[in-house]
Amino acid sequence: MGRLSRYRTALTRYRHGKGFGIHSPFAFGFVLKVLRERNPYYSYEHLEALRAMAISRTRHHFRHPRIISLKNAKLIFRVANFFNPMDILQVGTSYGVSTASVLAVAGKSRLILCEPHLGRYRVAEEMIAGYGGRVRLIPGLGDAIENYRRSLSGVGEPADLTHETPAEQAARRTMQPFILINNVESAADIDTILPFLEAMAHSDATVIMRNLNRNPLMAQMWKTFAERSGHGMSFTNERIGVFVANRKLPRQDYLVWF
């Protein structure tokens, strides 16, 4: 999904970004009220401050640290805010800003983070540590996926959630899965993740994939997942993809300017 491809699809993305050519009521509302929403949200200032802190803390390592843009951090927050997930799986992070974007939605949400190189950036460790027991770091991809499955089923609840009532725990387990994939490092990672995503699609999962234009493996995984899905809608600007695997939605794909 290089620059040339984005030039070719620019008109289609622009039209869909304005709602033209979108006949599904859900897709129309999701594009205009979530993906392209321009009104401010309560957590924007907090995310902006965290991102600025991450940039200032990493400039002595890199002149231009590749930190998620504020625009994309806000986008992830809006999507998470729309679905309000309680249990989140995140694969890959560099500075922790995308983690903050999803956790800013609800104080009781928790996240399993798969990142074998977290120690590469101290700012990420500090940012994630600020969320206390809400983030569980699991370096191995297979282990992270298995722990997320267990978390969704309520098996082996973490000690920090023992204060929740049975009704609150039951409500948590009815929440739809929410998966944010920032990066993968190998084809083996794709082979591990794809069967899991296909299984989660039957639970009405929401999947966000980033860096489609920078990482060919991410672009390949997005394309394969979309092709294999029998229901749900995908929305992408060819940099970030959002797949809503709701079984009530027909299988449709949208190129959108967001």
PDB file of C-alpha atoms in Angstrom:
ATOM      1  CA  MET A   1       0.000   0.000   0.000  1.00  0.00           C
ATOM      2  CA  GLY A   2       2.543   2.554  -1.197  1.00  0.00           C
ATOM      3  CA  ARG A   3       2.240   6.194  -2.121  1.00  0.00           C
ATOM      4  CA  LEU A   4       1.267   5.448  -5.721  1.00  0.00           C
ATOM      5  CA  SER A   5      -1.624   3.262  -4.573  1.00  0.00           C
ATOM      6  CA  ARG A   6      -2.824   6.029  -2.274  1.00  0.00           C
ATOM      7  CA  TYR A   7      -2.796   8.497  -5.165  1.00  0.00           C
ATOM      8  CA  ARG A   8      -4.927   6.137  -7.250  1.00  0.00           C
ATOM      9  CA  THR A   9      -7.495   5.702  -4.482  1.00  0.00           C
ATOM     10  CA  ALA A  10      -7.544   9.323  -3.294  1.00  0.00           C
ATOM     11  CA  LEU A  11     -10.824  10.220  -5.031  1.00  0.00           C
ATOM     12  CA  THR A  12     -12.611   7.115  -3.722  1.00  0.00           C
ATOM     13  CA  ARG A  13     -11.353   7.772  -0.198  1.00  0.00           C
ATOM     14  CA  TYR A  14     -12.436  11.401  -0.412  1.00  0.00           C
ATOM     15  CA  ARG A  15     -15.960  10.541  -1.617  1.00  0.00           C
ATOM     16  CA  HIS A  16     -16.449   7.877   1.055  1.00  0.00           C
ATOM     17  CA  GLY A  17     -15.036  10.243   3.660  1.00  0.00           C
ATOM     18  CA  LYS A  18     -17.898  12.613   2.867  1.00  0.00           C
ATOM     19  CA  GLY A  19     -20.428   9.768   2.985  1.00  0.00           C
ATOM     20  CA  PHE A  20     -21.004   9.630  -0.774  1.00  0.00           C
ATOM     21  CA  GLY A  21     -21.588   6.144  -2.121  1.00  0.00           C
ATOM     22  CA  ILE A  22     -22.104   4.597   1.315  1.00  0.00           C
ATOM     23  CA  HIS A  23     -25.532   2.990   1.547  1.00  0.00           C
ATOM     24  CA  SER A  24     -25.182   1.074   4.817  1.00  0.00           C
ATOM     25  CA  PRO A  25     -26.594   3.114   7.748  1.00  0.00           C
ATOM     26  CA  PHE A  26     -23.958   1.675  10.084  1.00  0.00           C
ATOM     27  CA  ALA A  27     -21.070   2.427   7.724  1.00  0.00           C
ATOM     28  CA  PHE A  28     -22.374   5.940   7.014  1.00  0.00           C
ATOM     29  CA  GLY A  29     -22.599   6.770  10.715  1.00  0.00           C
ATOM     30  CA  PHE A  30     -19.292   5.089  11.578  1.00  0.00           C
ATOM     31  CA  VAL A  31     -17.423   7.050   8.923  1.00  0.00           C
ATOM     32  CA  LEU A  32     -18.913  10.456   9.719  1.00  0.00           C
ATOM     33  CA  LYS A  33     -19.354  10.158  13.499  1.00  0.00           C
ATOM     34  CA  VAL A  34     -16.286   8.096  14.442  1.00  0.00           C
ATOM     35  CA  LEU A  35     -13.576   7.924  11.790  1.00  0.00           C
ATOM     36  CA  ARG A  36     -13.981  11.536  10.622  1.00  0.00           C
ATOM     37  CA  GLU A  37     -15.442  13.095  13.749  1.00  0.00           C
ATOM     38  CA  ARG A  38     -13.966  16.575  14.271  1.00  0.00           C
ATOM     39  CA  ASN A  39     -15.542  17.569  17.587  1.00  0.00           C
ATOM     40  CA  PRO A  40     -13.192  17.420  20.603  1.00  0.00           C
ATOM     41  CA  TYR A  41     -13.309  14.574  23.115  1.00  0.00           C
ATOM     42  CA  TYR A  42     -12.533  14.751  26.814  1.00  0.00           C
ATOM     43  CA  SER A  43      -9.229  12.828  26.564  1.00  0.00           C
ATOM     44  CA  TYR A  44      -7.627  14.693  23.670  1.00  0.00           C
ATOM     45  CA  GLU A  45      -5.619  17.060  25.878  1.00  0.00           C
ATOM     46  CA  HIS A  46      -4.366  14.140  27.943  1.00  0.00           C
ATOM     47  CA  LEU A  47      -3.227  12.242  24.840  1.00  0.00           C
ATOM     48  CA  GLU A  48      -1.570  15.341  23.440  1.00  0.00           C
ATOM     49  CA  ALA A  49       0.383  15.832  26.672  1.00  0.00           C
ATOM     50  CA  LEU A  50       1.484  12.191  26.764  1.00  0.00           C
ATOM     51  CA  ARG A  51       2.639  12.276  23.164  1.00  0.00           C
ATOM     52  CA  ALA A  52       4.561  15.512  23.703  1.00  0.00           C
ATOM     53  CA  MET A  53       6.226  13.955  26.735  1.00  0.00           C
ATOM     54  CA  ALA A  54       7.187  10.870  24.715  1.00  0.00           C
ATOM     55  CA  ILE A  55       8.734  13.035  21.988  1.00  0.00           C
ATOM     56  CA  SER A  56      10.712  15.160  24.437  1.00  0.00           C
ATOM     57  CA  ARG A  57      12.003  12.092  26.282  1.00  0.00           C
ATOM     58  CA  THR A  58      13.240  10.344  23.125  1.00  0.00           C
ATOM     59  CA  ARG A  59      14.852  13.208  21.229  1.00  0.00           C
ATOM     60  CA  HIS A  60      18.245  12.416  22.768  1.00  0.00           C
ATOM     61  CA  HIS A  61      18.026   8.990  21.084  1.00  0.00           C
ATOM     62  CA  PHE A  62      16.441   9.950  17.743  1.00  0.00           C
ATOM     63  CA  ARG A  63      16.164  13.300  15.979  1.00  0.00           C
ATOM     64  CA  HIS A  64      12.793  12.305  14.518  1.00  0.00           C
ATOM     65  CA  PRO A  65      11.311   9.558  16.717  1.00  0.00           C
ATOM     66  CA  ARG A  66       8.615   7.605  14.882  1.00  0.00           C
ATOM     67  CA  ILE A  67       5.804   8.134  17.359  1.00  0.00           C
ATOM     68  CA  ILE A  68       2.168   7.674  16.417  1.00  0.00           C
ATOM     69  CA  SER A  69       0.722  10.955  15.181  1.00  0.00           C
ATOM     70  CA  LEU A  70      -1.700  12.820  17.407  1.00  0.00           C
ATOM     71  CA  LYS A  71      -4.309  12.457  14.655  1.00  0.00           C
ATOM     72  CA  ASN A  72      -4.012   8.675  14.710  1.00  0.00           C
ATOM     73  CA  ALA A  73      -3.902   8.508  18.503  1.00  0.00           C
ATOM     74  CA  LYS A  74      -7.199  10.399  18.556  1.00  0.00           C
ATOM     75  CA  LEU A  75      -8.611   8.082  15.896  1.00  0.00           C
ATOM     76  CA  ILE A  76      -7.800   4.998  17.968  1.00  0.00           C
ATOM     77  CA  PHE A  77      -9.374   6.641  20.992  1.00  0.00           C
ATOM     78  CA  ARG A  78     -12.581   7.417  19.068  1.00  0.00           C
ATOM     79  CA  VAL A  79     -12.906   3.854  17.784  1.00  0.00           C
ATOM     80  CA  ALA A  80     -12.298   2.467  21.272  1.00  0.00           C
ATOM     81  CA  ASN A  81     -14.738   4.987  22.719  1.00  0.00           C
ATOM     82  CA  PHE A  82     -17.405   3.870  20.242  1.00  0.00           C
ATOM     83  CA  PHE A  83     -17.116   0.187  21.180  1.00  0.00           C
ATOM     84  CA  ASN A  84     -16.084   0.749  24.831  1.00  0.00           C
ATOM     85  CA  PRO A  85     -14.063  -2.475  25.251  1.00  0.00           C
ATOM     86  CA  MET A  86     -13.201  -3.790  28.697  1.00  0.00           C
ATOM     87  CA  ASP A  87     -10.553  -6.307  27.609  1.00  0.00           C
ATOM     88  CA  ILE A  88      -8.047  -5.298  24.937  1.00  0.00           C
ATOM     89  CA  LEU A  89      -5.190  -7.067  23.199  1.00  0.00           C
ATOM     90  CA  GLN A  90      -2.399  -4.937  21.774  1.00  0.00           C
ATOM     91  CA  VAL A  91       0.446  -6.299  19.666  1.00  0.00           C
ATOM     92  CA  GLY A  92       3.481  -4.063  19.422  1.00  0.00           C
ATOM     93  CA  THR A  93       4.249  -0.614  20.764  1.00  0.00           C
ATOM     94  CA  SER A  94       7.212   1.714  20.790  1.00  0.00           C
ATOM     95  CA  TYR A  95       6.372   4.566  23.112  1.00  0.00           C
ATOM     96  CA  GLY A  96       3.085   3.611  24.775  1.00  0.00           C
ATOM     97  CA  VAL A  97       0.934   6.363  23.256  1.00  0.00           C
ATOM     98  CA  SER A  98      -1.388   3.966  21.418  1.00  0.00           C
ATOM     99  CA  THR A  99      -1.805   2.035  24.678  1.00  0.00           C
ATOM    100  CA  ALA A 100      -2.883   5.233  26.401  1.00  0.00           C
ATOM    101  CA  SER A 101      -5.317   5.914  23.553  1.00  0.00           C
ATOM    102  CA  VAL A 102      -7.378   2.793  24.218  1.00  0.00           C
ATOM    103  CA  LEU A 103      -7.078   2.822  28.016  1.00  0.00           C
ATOM    104  CA  ALA A 104      -8.243   6.441  28.223  1.00  0.00           C
ATOM    105  CA  VAL A 105     -11.798   5.381  27.374  1.00  0.00           C
ATOM    106  CA  ALA A 106     -12.741   3.550  30.579  1.00  0.00           C
ATOM    107  CA  GLY A 107     -11.100   3.364  33.971  1.00  0.00           C
ATOM    108  CA  LYS A 108     -11.966  -0.321  34.363  1.00  0.00           C
ATOM    109  CA  SER A 109     -10.614  -1.446  31.026  1.00  0.00           C
ATOM    110  CA  ARG A 110      -7.524  -3.652  30.990  1.00  0.00           C
ATOM    111  CA  LEU A 111      -5.025  -4.496  28.310  1.00  0.00           C
ATOM    112  CA  ILE A 112      -2.711  -7.362  27.463  1.00  0.00           C
ATOM    113  CA  LEU A 113       0.368  -6.024  25.695  1.00  0.00           C
ATOM    114  CA  CYS A 114       2.583  -8.222  23.551  1.00  0.00           C
ATOM    115  CA  GLU A 115       5.883  -6.406  23.121  1.00  0.00           C
ATOM    116  CA  PRO A 116       9.177  -8.300  23.417  1.00  0.00           C
ATOM    117  CA  HIS A 117      11.249  -5.117  23.054  1.00  0.00           C
ATOM    118  CA  LEU A 118       9.554  -2.858  25.592  1.00  0.00           C
ATOM    119  CA  GLY A 119      12.858  -2.117  27.327  1.00  0.00           C
ATOM    120  CA  ARG A 120      14.110  -0.423  24.160  1.00  0.00           C
ATOM    121  CA  TYR A 121      12.382   2.812  25.182  1.00  0.00           C
ATOM    122  CA  ARG A 122      12.233   3.755  28.831  1.00  0.00           C
ATOM    123  CA  VAL A 123       9.420   6.232  28.215  1.00  0.00           C
ATOM    124  CA  ALA A 124       7.168   3.361  27.134  1.00  0.00           C
ATOM    125  CA  GLU A 125       7.914   1.427  30.311  1.00  0.00           C
ATOM    126  CA  GLU A 126       7.133   4.492  32.422  1.00  0.00           C
ATOM    127  CA  MET A 127       3.941   5.312  30.558  1.00  0.00           C
ATOM    128  CA  ILE A 128       2.628   1.775  30.853  1.00  0.00           C
ATOM    129  CA  ALA A 129       3.654   1.522  34.503  1.00  0.00           C
ATOM    130  CA  GLY A 130       1.400   4.504  35.163  1.00  0.00           C
ATOM    131  CA  TYR A 131      -1.628   2.289  34.477  1.00  0.00           C
ATOM    132  CA  GLY A 132      -0.716  -0.104  37.278  1.00  0.00           C
ATOM    133  CA  GLY A 133      -2.401  -3.472  37.108  1.00  0.00           C
ATOM    134  CA  ARG A 134      -4.484  -2.524  34.067  1.00  0.00           C
ATOM    135  CA  VAL A 135      -1.679  -3.566  31.695  1.00  0.00           C
ATOM    136  CA  ARG A 136      -0.175  -7.052  31.607  1.00  0.00           C
ATOM    137  CA  LEU A 137       3.023  -7.323  29.590  1.00  0.00           C
ATOM    138  CA  ILE A 138       3.424 -10.710  27.908  1.00  0.00           C
ATOM    139  CA  PRO A 139       6.419 -10.764  25.517  1.00  0.00           C
ATOM    140  CA  GLY A 140       5.495 -13.947  23.628  1.00  0.00           C
ATOM    141  CA  LEU A 141       2.807 -13.621  20.964  1.00  0.00           C
ATOM    142  CA  GLY A 142       1.330 -17.082  21.478  1.00  0.00           C
ATOM    143  CA  ASP A 143       1.240 -16.602  25.251  1.00  0.00           C
ATOM    144  CA  ALA A 144      -0.379 -13.172  24.881  1.00  0.00           C
ATOM    145  CA  ILE A 145      -3.113 -14.580  22.638  1.00  0.00           C
ATOM    146  CA  GLU A 146      -3.797 -17.475  25.004  1.00  0.00           C
ATOM    147  CA  ASN A 147      -3.980 -15.119  27.999  1.00  0.00           C
ATOM    148  CA  TYR A 148      -6.367 -12.883  26.108  1.00  0.00           C
ATOM    149  CA  ARG A 149      -8.611 -15.836  25.341  1.00  0.00           C
ATOM    150  CA  ARG A 150      -8.614 -16.728  29.025  1.00  0.00           C
ATOM    151  CA  SER A 151      -9.326 -13.127  29.981  1.00  0.00           C
ATOM    152  CA  LEU A 152     -12.339 -12.985  27.672  1.00  0.00           C
ATOM    153  CA  SER A 153     -13.714 -16.226  29.088  1.00  0.00           C
ATOM    154  CA  GLY A 154     -13.178 -15.128  32.691  1.00  0.00           C
ATOM    155  CA  VAL A 155     -10.752 -17.951  33.457  1.00  0.00           C
ATOM    156  CA  GLY A 156      -8.023 -16.918  35.862  1.00  0.00           C
ATOM    157  CA  GLU A 157      -9.197 -13.383  36.664  1.00  0.00           C
ATOM    158  CA  PRO A 158      -6.285 -11.102  37.672  1.00  0.00           C
ATOM    159  CA  ALA A 159      -6.024 -10.272  41.359  1.00  0.00           C
ATOM    160  CA  ASP A 160      -6.664  -6.579  40.710  1.00  0.00           C
ATOM    161  CA  LEU A 161     -10.216  -7.401  39.572  1.00  0.00           C
ATOM    162  CA  THR A 162     -11.275  -9.333  42.653  1.00  0.00           C
ATOM    163  CA  HIS A 163     -13.122  -6.224  43.841  1.00  0.00           C
ATOM    164  CA  GLU A 164     -15.574  -6.502  40.941  1.00  0.00           C
ATOM    165  CA  THR A 165     -18.980  -7.927  41.679  1.00  0.00           C
ATOM    166  CA  PRO A 166     -20.104 -11.117  39.892  1.00  0.00           C
ATOM    167  CA  ALA A 167     -22.479  -8.983  37.829  1.00  0.00           C
ATOM    168  CA  GLU A 168     -19.635  -6.678  36.749  1.00  0.00           C
ATOM    169  CA  GLN A 169     -17.444  -9.630  35.836  1.00  0.00           C
ATOM    170  CA  ALA A 170     -20.292 -11.193  33.844  1.00  0.00           C
ATOM    171  CA  ALA A 171     -20.864  -7.896  32.014  1.00  0.00           C
ATOM    172  CA  ARG A 172     -17.167  -7.716  31.188  1.00  0.00           C
ATOM    173  CA  ARG A 173     -17.261 -11.163  29.610  1.00  0.00           C
ATOM    174  CA  THR A 174     -20.090 -10.138  27.259  1.00  0.00           C
ATOM    175  CA  MET A 175     -18.010  -7.293  25.815  1.00  0.00           C
ATOM    176  CA  GLN A 176     -16.800  -7.692  22.263  1.00  0.00           C
ATOM    177  CA  PRO A 177     -13.083  -8.379  21.749  1.00  0.00           C
ATOM    178  CA  PHE A 178     -10.958  -5.383  20.790  1.00  0.00           C
ATOM    179  CA  ILE A 179      -7.570  -5.944  19.156  1.00  0.00           C
ATOM    180  CA  LEU A 180      -4.978  -3.340  18.192  1.00  0.00           C
ATOM    181  CA  ILE A 181      -2.030  -4.539  16.104  1.00  0.00           C
ATOM    182  CA  ASN A 182       0.692  -1.951  15.615  1.00  0.00           C
ATOM    183  CA  ASN A 183       3.321  -4.197  14.058  1.00  0.00           C
ATOM    184  CA  VAL A 184       4.415  -7.764  13.410  1.00  0.00           C
ATOM    185  CA  GLU A 185       7.999  -8.859  12.862  1.00  0.00           C
ATOM    186  CA  SER A 186       7.780 -12.045  10.806  1.00  0.00           C
ATOM    187  CA  ALA A 187       5.605 -14.260   8.654  1.00  0.00           C
ATOM    188  CA  ALA A 188       5.477 -16.625  11.627  1.00  0.00           C
ATOM    189  CA  ASP A 189       3.706 -13.891  13.591  1.00  0.00           C
ATOM    190  CA  ILE A 190       1.065 -13.698  10.863  1.00  0.00           C
ATOM    191  CA  ASP A 191       0.601 -17.459  10.973  1.00  0.00           C
ATOM    192  CA  THR A 192       0.029 -17.157  14.727  1.00  0.00           C
ATOM    193  CA  ILE A 193      -2.318 -14.166  14.635  1.00  0.00           C
ATOM    194  CA  LEU A 194      -4.552 -14.909  11.638  1.00  0.00           C
ATOM    195  CA  PRO A 195      -6.293 -18.041  13.006  1.00  0.00           C
ATOM    196  CA  PHE A 196      -6.878 -16.162  16.247  1.00  0.00           C
ATOM    197  CA  LEU A 197      -8.392 -13.176  14.414  1.00  0.00           C
ATOM    198  CA  GLU A 198     -10.648 -15.460  12.402  1.00  0.00           C
ATOM    199  CA  ALA A 199     -11.905 -17.035  15.626  1.00  0.00           C
ATOM    200  CA  MET A 200     -12.420 -13.620  17.236  1.00  0.00           C
ATOM    201  CA  ALA A 201     -14.408 -12.483  14.182  1.00  0.00           C
ATOM    202  CA  HIS A 202     -17.143 -14.920  15.252  1.00  0.00           C
ATOM    203  CA  SER A 203     -17.303 -13.025  18.568  1.00  0.00           C
ATOM    204  CA  ASP A 204     -17.974  -9.691  16.831  1.00  0.00           C
ATOM    205  CA  ALA A 205     -14.439  -8.411  17.409  1.00  0.00           C
ATOM    206  CA  THR A 206     -13.120  -5.016  16.388  1.00  0.00           C
ATOM    207  CA  VAL A 207      -9.630  -5.139  14.899  1.00  0.00           C
ATOM    208  CA  ILE A 208      -7.365  -2.164  14.205  1.00  0.00           C
ATOM    209  CA  MET A 209      -4.173  -2.644  12.191  1.00  0.00           C
ATOM    210  CA  ARG A 210      -1.617   0.131  11.812  1.00  0.00           C
ATOM    211  CA  ASN A 211       1.434   0.751   9.610  1.00  0.00           C
ATOM    212  CA  LEU A 212      -0.125  -0.812   6.512  1.00  0.00           C
ATOM    213  CA  ASN A 213       1.934   1.518   4.341  1.00  0.00           C
ATOM    214  CA  ARG A 214       5.219   0.976   6.193  1.00  0.00           C
ATOM    215  CA  ASN A 215       5.286  -2.718   6.985  1.00  0.00           C
ATOM    216  CA  PRO A 216       4.569  -5.130   4.088  1.00  0.00           C
ATOM    217  CA  LEU A 217       3.761  -7.853   6.615  1.00  0.00           C
ATOM    218  CA  MET A 218       1.018  -5.699   8.103  1.00  0.00           C
ATOM    219  CA  ALA A 219      -0.389  -4.978   4.641  1.00  0.00           C
ATOM    220  CA  GLN A 220      -0.338  -8.693   3.834  1.00  0.00           C
ATOM    221  CA  MET A 221      -2.078  -9.607   7.091  1.00  0.00           C
ATOM    222  CA  TRP A 222      -4.785  -6.964   6.606  1.00  0.00           C
ATOM    223  CA  LYS A 223      -5.475  -8.146   3.055  1.00  0.00           C
ATOM    224  CA  THR A 224      -5.607 -11.817   4.038  1.00  0.00           C
ATOM    225  CA  PHE A 225      -7.835 -11.227   7.053  1.00  0.00           C
ATOM    226  CA  ALA A 226     -10.279  -9.167   4.986  1.00  0.00           C
ATOM    227  CA  GLU A 227     -10.380 -11.778   2.224  1.00  0.00           C
ATOM    228  CA  ARG A 228     -11.084 -14.617   4.645  1.00  0.00           C
ATOM    229  CA  SER A 229     -13.808 -12.825   6.581  1.00  0.00           C
ATOM    230  CA  GLY A 230     -17.345 -13.856   5.713  1.00  0.00           C
ATOM    231  CA  HIS A 231     -19.068 -10.944   7.459  1.00  0.00           C
ATOM    232  CA  GLY A 232     -18.309  -7.473   8.763  1.00  0.00           C
ATOM    233  CA  MET A 233     -17.025  -4.219   7.308  1.00  0.00           C
ATOM    234  CA  SER A 234     -13.523  -2.912   6.770  1.00  0.00           C
ATOM    235  CA  PHE A 235     -12.535   0.740   6.692  1.00  0.00           C
ATOM    236  CA  THR A 236      -9.049   1.828   5.659  1.00  0.00           C
ATOM    237  CA  ASN A 237      -7.118   4.840   4.459  1.00  0.00           C
ATOM    238  CA  GLU A 238      -4.354   2.409   3.418  1.00  0.00           C
ATOM    239  CA  ARG A 239      -2.330   3.405   6.460  1.00  0.00           C
ATOM    240  CA  ILE A 240      -4.658   2.211   9.194  1.00  0.00           C
ATOM    241  CA  GLY A 241      -7.387  -0.381   8.869  1.00  0.00           C
ATOM    242  CA  VAL A 242     -10.416  -0.838  11.114  1.00  0.00           C
ATOM    243  CA  PHE A 243     -12.383  -4.064  10.747  1.00  0.00           C
ATOM    244  CA  VAL A 244     -15.771  -4.347  12.460  1.00  0.00           C
ATOM    245  CA  ALA A 245     -16.478  -8.086  12.462  1.00  0.00           C
ATOM    246  CA  ASN A 246     -20.102  -7.827  13.492  1.00  0.00           C
ATOM    247  CA  ARG A 247     -22.039 -10.867  12.293  1.00  0.00           C
ATOM    248  CA  LYS A 248     -25.089  -8.686  11.603  1.00  0.00           C
ATOM    249  CA  LEU A 249     -23.184  -6.610   9.059  1.00  0.00           C
ATOM    250  CA  PRO A 250     -22.818  -7.650   5.423  1.00  0.00           C
ATOM    251  CA  ARG A 251     -19.326  -8.128   4.067  1.00  0.00           C
ATOM    252  CA  GLN A 252     -18.274  -4.737   2.663  1.00  0.00           C
ATOM    253  CA  ASP A 253     -14.992  -2.827   2.256  1.00  0.00           C
ATOM    254  CA  TYR A 254     -14.584   0.949   2.295  1.00  0.00           C
ATOM    255  CA  LEU A 255     -11.636   3.110   1.324  1.00  0.00           C
ATOM    256  CA  VAL A 256     -12.036   6.233   3.422  1.00  0.00           C
ATOM    257  CA  TRP A 257     -10.157   9.500   3.859  1.00  0.00           C
ATOM    258  CA  PHE A 258      -9.573   9.811   7.617  1.00  0.00           C
TER     259      PHE A 258
END
